Coordinates of C-alpha atoms in Angstrom, one line a residue:
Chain A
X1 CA 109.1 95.8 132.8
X2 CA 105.3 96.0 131.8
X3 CA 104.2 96.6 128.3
X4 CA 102.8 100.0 129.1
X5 CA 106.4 101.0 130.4
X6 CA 107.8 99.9 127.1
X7 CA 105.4 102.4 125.2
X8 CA 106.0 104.6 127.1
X9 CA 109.7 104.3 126.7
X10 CA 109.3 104.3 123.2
X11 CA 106.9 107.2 123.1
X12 CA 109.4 109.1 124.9
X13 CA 112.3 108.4 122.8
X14 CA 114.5 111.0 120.2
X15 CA 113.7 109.1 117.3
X16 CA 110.1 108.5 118.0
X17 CA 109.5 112.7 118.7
X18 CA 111.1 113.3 115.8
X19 CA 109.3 111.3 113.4
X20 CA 105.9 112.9 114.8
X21 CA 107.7 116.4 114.9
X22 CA 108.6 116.3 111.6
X23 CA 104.6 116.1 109.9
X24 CA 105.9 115.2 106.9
X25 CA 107.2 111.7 107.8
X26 CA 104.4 109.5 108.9
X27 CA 102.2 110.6 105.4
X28 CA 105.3 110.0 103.6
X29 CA 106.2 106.4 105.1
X30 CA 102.3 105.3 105.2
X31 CA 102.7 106.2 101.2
X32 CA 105.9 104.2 100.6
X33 CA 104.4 101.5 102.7
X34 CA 101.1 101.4 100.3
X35 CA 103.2 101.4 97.1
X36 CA 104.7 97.9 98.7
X37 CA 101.4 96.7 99.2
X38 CA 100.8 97.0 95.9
X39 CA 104.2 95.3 94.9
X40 CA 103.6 92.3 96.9
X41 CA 99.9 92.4 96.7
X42 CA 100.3 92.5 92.5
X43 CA 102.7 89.8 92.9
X44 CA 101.0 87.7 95.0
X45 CA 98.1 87.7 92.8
X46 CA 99.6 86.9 89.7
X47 CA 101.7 84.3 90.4
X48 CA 98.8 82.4 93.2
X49 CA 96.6 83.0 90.3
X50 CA 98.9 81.1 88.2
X51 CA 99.7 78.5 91.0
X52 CA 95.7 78.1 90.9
X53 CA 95.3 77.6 87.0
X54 CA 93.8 80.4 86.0
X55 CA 96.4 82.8 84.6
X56 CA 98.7 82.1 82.0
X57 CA 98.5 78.5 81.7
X58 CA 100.7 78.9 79.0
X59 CA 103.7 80.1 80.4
X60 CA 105.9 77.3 82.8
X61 CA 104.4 77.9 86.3
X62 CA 108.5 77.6 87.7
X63 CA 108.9 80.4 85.4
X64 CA 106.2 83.0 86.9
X65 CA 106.7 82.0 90.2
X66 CA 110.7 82.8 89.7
X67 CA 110.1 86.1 88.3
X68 CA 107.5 87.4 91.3
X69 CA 108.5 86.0 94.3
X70 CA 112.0 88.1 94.8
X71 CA 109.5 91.4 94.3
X72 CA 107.3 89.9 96.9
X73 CA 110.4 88.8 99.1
X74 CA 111.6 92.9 99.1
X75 CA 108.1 94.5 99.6
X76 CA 108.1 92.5 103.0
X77 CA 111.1 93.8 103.6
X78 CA 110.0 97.5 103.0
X79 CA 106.7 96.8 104.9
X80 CA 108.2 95.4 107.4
X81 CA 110.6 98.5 107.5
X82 CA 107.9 101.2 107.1
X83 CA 105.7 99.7 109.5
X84 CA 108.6 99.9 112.4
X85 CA 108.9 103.8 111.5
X86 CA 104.5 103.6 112.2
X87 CA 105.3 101.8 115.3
X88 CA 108.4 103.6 116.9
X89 CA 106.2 106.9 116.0
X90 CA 102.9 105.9 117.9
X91 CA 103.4 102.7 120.0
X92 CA 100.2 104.1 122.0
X93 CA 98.2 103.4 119.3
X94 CA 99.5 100.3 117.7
X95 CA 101.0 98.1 120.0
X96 CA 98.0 98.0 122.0
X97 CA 96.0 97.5 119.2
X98 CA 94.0 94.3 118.6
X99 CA 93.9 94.6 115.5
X100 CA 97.4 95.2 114.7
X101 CA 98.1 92.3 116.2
X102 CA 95.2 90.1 114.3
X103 CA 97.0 91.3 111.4
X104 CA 100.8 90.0 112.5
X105 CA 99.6 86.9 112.7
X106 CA 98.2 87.0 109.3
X107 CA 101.1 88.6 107.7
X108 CA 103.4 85.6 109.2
X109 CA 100.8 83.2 107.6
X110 CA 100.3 84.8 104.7
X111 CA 104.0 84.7 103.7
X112 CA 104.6 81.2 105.1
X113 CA 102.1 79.9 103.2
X114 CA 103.3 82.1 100.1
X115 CA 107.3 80.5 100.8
X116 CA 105.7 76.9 101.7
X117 CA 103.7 76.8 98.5
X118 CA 106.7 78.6 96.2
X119 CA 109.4 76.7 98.0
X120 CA 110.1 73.5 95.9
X121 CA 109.6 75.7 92.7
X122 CA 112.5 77.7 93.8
X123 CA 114.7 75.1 94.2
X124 CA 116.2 73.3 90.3
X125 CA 113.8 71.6 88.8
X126 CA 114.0 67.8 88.4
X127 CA 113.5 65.7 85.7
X128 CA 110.0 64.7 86.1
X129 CA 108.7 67.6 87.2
X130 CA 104.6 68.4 86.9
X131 CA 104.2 71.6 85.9
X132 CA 100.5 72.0 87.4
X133 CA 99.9 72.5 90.8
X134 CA 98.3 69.9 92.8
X135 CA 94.6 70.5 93.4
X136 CA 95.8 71.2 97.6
X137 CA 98.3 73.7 96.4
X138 CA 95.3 75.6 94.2
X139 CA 93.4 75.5 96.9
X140 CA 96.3 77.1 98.9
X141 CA 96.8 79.5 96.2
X142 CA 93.3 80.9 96.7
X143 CA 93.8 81.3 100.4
X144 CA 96.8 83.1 99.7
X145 CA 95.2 85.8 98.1
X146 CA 91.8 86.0 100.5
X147 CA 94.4 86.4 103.3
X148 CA 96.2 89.1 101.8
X149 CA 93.2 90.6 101.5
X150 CA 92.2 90.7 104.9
X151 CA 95.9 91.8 106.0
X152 CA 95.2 94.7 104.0
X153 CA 91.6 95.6 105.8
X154 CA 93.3 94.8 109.0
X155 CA 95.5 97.9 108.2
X156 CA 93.0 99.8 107.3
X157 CA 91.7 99.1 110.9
X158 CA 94.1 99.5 112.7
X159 CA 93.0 103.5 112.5
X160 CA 89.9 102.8 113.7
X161 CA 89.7 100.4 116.3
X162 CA 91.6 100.4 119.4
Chain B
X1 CA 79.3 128.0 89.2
X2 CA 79.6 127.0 92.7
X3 CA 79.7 123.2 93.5
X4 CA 78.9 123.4 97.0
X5 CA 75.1 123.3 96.7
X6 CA 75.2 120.5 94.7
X7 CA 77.8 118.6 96.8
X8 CA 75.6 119.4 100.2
X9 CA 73.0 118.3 98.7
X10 CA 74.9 114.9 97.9
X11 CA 76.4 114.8 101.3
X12 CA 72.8 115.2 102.8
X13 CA 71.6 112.1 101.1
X14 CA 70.7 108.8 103.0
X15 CA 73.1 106.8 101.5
X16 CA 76.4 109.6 101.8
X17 CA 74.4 110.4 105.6
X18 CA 74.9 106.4 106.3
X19 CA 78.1 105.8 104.8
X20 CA 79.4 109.0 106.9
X21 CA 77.8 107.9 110.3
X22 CA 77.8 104.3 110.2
X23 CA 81.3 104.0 111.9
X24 CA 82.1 101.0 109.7
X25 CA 80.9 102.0 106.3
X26 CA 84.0 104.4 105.7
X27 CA 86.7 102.2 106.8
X28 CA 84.7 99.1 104.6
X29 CA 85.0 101.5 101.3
X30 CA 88.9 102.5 102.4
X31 CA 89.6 98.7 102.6
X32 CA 88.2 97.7 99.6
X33 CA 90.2 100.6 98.1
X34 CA 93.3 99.7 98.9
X35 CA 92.9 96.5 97.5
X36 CA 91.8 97.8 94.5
X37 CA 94.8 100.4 94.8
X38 CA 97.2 97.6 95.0
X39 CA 95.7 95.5 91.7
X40 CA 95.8 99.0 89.9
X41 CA 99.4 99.8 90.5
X42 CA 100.6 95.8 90.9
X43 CA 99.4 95.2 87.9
X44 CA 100.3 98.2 85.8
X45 CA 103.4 98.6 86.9
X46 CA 104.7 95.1 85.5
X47 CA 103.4 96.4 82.4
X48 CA 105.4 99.7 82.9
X49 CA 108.0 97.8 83.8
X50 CA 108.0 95.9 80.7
X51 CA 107.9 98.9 78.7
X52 CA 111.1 100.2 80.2
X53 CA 112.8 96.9 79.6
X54 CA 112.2 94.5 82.4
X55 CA 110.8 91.0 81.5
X56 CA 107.9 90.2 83.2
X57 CA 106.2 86.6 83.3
X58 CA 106.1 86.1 79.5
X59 CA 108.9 87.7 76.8
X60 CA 106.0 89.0 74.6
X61 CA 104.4 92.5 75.4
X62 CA 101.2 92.4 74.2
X63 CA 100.3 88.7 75.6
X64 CA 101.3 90.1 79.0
X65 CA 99.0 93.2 78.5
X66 CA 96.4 91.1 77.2
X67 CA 97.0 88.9 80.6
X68 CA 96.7 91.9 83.1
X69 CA 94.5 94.6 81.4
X70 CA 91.2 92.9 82.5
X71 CA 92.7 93.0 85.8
X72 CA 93.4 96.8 86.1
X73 CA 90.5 97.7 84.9
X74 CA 88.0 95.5 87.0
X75 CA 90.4 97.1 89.9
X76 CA 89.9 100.2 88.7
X77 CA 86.3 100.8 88.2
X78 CA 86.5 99.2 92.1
X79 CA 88.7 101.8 93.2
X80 CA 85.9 104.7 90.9
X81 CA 83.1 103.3 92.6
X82 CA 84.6 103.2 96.3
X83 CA 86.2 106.2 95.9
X84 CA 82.4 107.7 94.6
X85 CA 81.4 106.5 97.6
X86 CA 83.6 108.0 99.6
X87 CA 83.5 111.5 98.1
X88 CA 79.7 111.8 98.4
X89 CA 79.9 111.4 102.2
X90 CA 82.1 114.2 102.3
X91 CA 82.1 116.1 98.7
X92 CA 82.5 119.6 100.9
X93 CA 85.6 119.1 102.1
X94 CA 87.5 116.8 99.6
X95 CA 86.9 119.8 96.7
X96 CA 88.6 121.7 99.2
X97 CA 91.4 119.6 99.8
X98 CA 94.2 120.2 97.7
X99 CA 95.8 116.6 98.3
X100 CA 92.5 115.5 96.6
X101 CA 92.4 118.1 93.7
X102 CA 96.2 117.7 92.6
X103 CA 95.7 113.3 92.5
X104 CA 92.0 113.9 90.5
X105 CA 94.9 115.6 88.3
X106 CA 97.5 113.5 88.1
X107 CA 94.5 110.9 87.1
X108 CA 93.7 112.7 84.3
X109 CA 97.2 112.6 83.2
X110 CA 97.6 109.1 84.0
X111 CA 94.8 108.5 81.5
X112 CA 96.3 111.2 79.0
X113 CA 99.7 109.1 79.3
X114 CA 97.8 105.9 78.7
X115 CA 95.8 107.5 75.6
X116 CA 98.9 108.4 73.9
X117 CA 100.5 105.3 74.5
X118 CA 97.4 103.3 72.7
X119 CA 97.2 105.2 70.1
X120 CA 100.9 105.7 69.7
X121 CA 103.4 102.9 70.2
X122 CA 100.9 100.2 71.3
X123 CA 99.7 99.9 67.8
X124 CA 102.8 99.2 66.2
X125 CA 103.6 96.6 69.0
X126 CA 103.6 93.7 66.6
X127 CA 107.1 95.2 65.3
X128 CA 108.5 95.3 68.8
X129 CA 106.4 92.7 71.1
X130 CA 109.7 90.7 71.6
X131 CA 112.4 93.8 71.0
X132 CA 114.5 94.2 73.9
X133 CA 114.9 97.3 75.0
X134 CA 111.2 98.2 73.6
X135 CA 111.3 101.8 71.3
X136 CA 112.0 104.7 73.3
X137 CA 108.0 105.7 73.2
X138 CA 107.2 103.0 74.7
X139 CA 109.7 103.3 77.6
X140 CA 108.5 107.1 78.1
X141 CA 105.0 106.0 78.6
X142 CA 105.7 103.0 80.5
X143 CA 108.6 105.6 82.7
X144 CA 105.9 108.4 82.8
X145 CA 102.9 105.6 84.1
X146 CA 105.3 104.5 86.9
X147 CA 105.7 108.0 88.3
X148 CA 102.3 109.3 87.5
X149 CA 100.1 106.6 89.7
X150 CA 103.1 106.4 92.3
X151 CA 101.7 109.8 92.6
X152 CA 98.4 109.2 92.3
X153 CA 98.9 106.7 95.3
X154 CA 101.3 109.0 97.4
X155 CA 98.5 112.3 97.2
X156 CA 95.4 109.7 98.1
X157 CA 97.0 109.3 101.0
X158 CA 97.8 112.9 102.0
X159 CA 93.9 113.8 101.7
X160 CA 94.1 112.6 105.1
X161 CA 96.8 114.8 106.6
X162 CA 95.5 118.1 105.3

């Protein structure tokens, strides 16, 4: 079955007419599906910014990462969630898409690199245990947050580009 | 007075002609938006949050204001100037838009709720930086934030769809 048969399908399908039937749904989802951007966008920020050194170097970097990553964890889920209702309502326009699919890839490497990088400060600490990241893992950190950033223009895209 | 005159003449400007017509420009400014959007709201709402209760990176309030504040507002004079931008292209319409008219509104009482909160609560914080749950003005303002830029966010997105 070609891809175009799959849209189609999809296109074609109860739940997908609904969701565009119904105008108030798409505005609604894109909504909830910006307020978890700014979830795991804020919590990426503050605690990468903290992985990096330059936020609240006073506070036990096992600590901040703790308290954020959970909230980050959940957004993705919502986002991911949200963004199926976007897809199952208009897969002509996103699963051919380009950049839909630049920005995929960057979602899956933006949170790997989040989880690789949070990883051993979610596990019990050990005894000698630096609290300072490494200068790699700051230099991670900073990626982190560029590439969040172009996830988010990549979304912004999507609309425009085909 | 009508604003119309004044708004065409904006909208008839190089700069709100280009930004209009360019194809990218528009997209660019929504981009940089959103991120801005998602510092605004990350970063306020684990203030809010800490108003109504819920610890945040550090147990005392006003460090963790202190820590984010310089962020929200960096973000949000972003999100003003991209959003200036935007609304000369096409002043005309957006002052026509109720989407746009009702989130300009819930701005204003976004800032009302944050005015009252600094000159209220926030200057007695030194009796209840550590106090768990904070006093009950500072979970109003912190519950009333939350709601009133989830808002703000939800209605910038309807301009779109009306």
């Amino acid at each position: 079955m070609s891809s175009s048969l799959i849209i189609a399908w999809i296109y074609a399908s109860p739940l997908s007419t609904a969701i565009r039937d119904i105008l108030w749904v798409i505005p609604t989802v894109q909504s909830i599906h910006i307020i978890a951007i700014t979830v795991l966008f804020g919590s990426a920020l503050i605690s990468d910014l903290r992985l990096a050194g330059v936020f609240a170097g006073d506070e036990p970097l096992r600590g901040v990462v703790r308290r954020y990553y959970p909230w980050m964890r959940n957004a993705l889920i919502v986002l991911l969630c949200t963004g199926l209702v976007m897809i199952i309502a208009e897969p002509d326009r996103v699963l051919v898409n380009s950049t839909f699919w630049l920005k995929m890839v960057l979602v899956v490497t933006a949170f790997g690199l989040t989880w690789l990088l949070r990883r051993p400060l979610l596990r019990p600490a050990g005894p000698a245990d630096q609290d300072d990241a490494s200068r790699p893992v700051k230099a991670f950190a900073w990626l982190s947050i560029g590439l969040w950033c172009v996830v988010i223009i990549c979304g912004r895209w999507i609309a425009y580009t085909i | 007075m009508d604003i119309q005159p004044l708004l065409q003449a904006v909208q008839d400007t190089s700069v709100a002609t280009f930004i209009r017509e360019s194809g990218s420009a528009f997209p660019m400014l929504e981009s940089v938006h959103v991120i801005g959007i998602a510092i605004v709201y990350g970063t306020i709402a684990v203030v809010d949050l800490r108003l109504l209760g819920v610890t945040a990176h550090r147990r005392g309030a006003l460090k963790l204001i202190q820590d984010l504040l310089p962020y929200t507002w960096v973000a949000f004079v972003t999100c003003v100037i991209t959003g200036l931008l935007m609304f000369c292209a096409n002043g005309t319409t957006y002052v026509q838009n109720t989407a746009f008219l009702f989130k300009m509104g819930l701005l204003m009482l976004a800032g009302i709720n944050m005015a009252v909160f600094h000159l209220g609560a926030f200057r007695r914080i030194a009796e209840w930086d550590t106090t768990l749950p904070p006093p009950r003005q500072a979970r109003v303002a912190g519950f009333s934030s939350l709601l009133l830029w989830a808002g703000v966010v939800f209605l910038g997105r309807w301009i779109a769809f009306l």
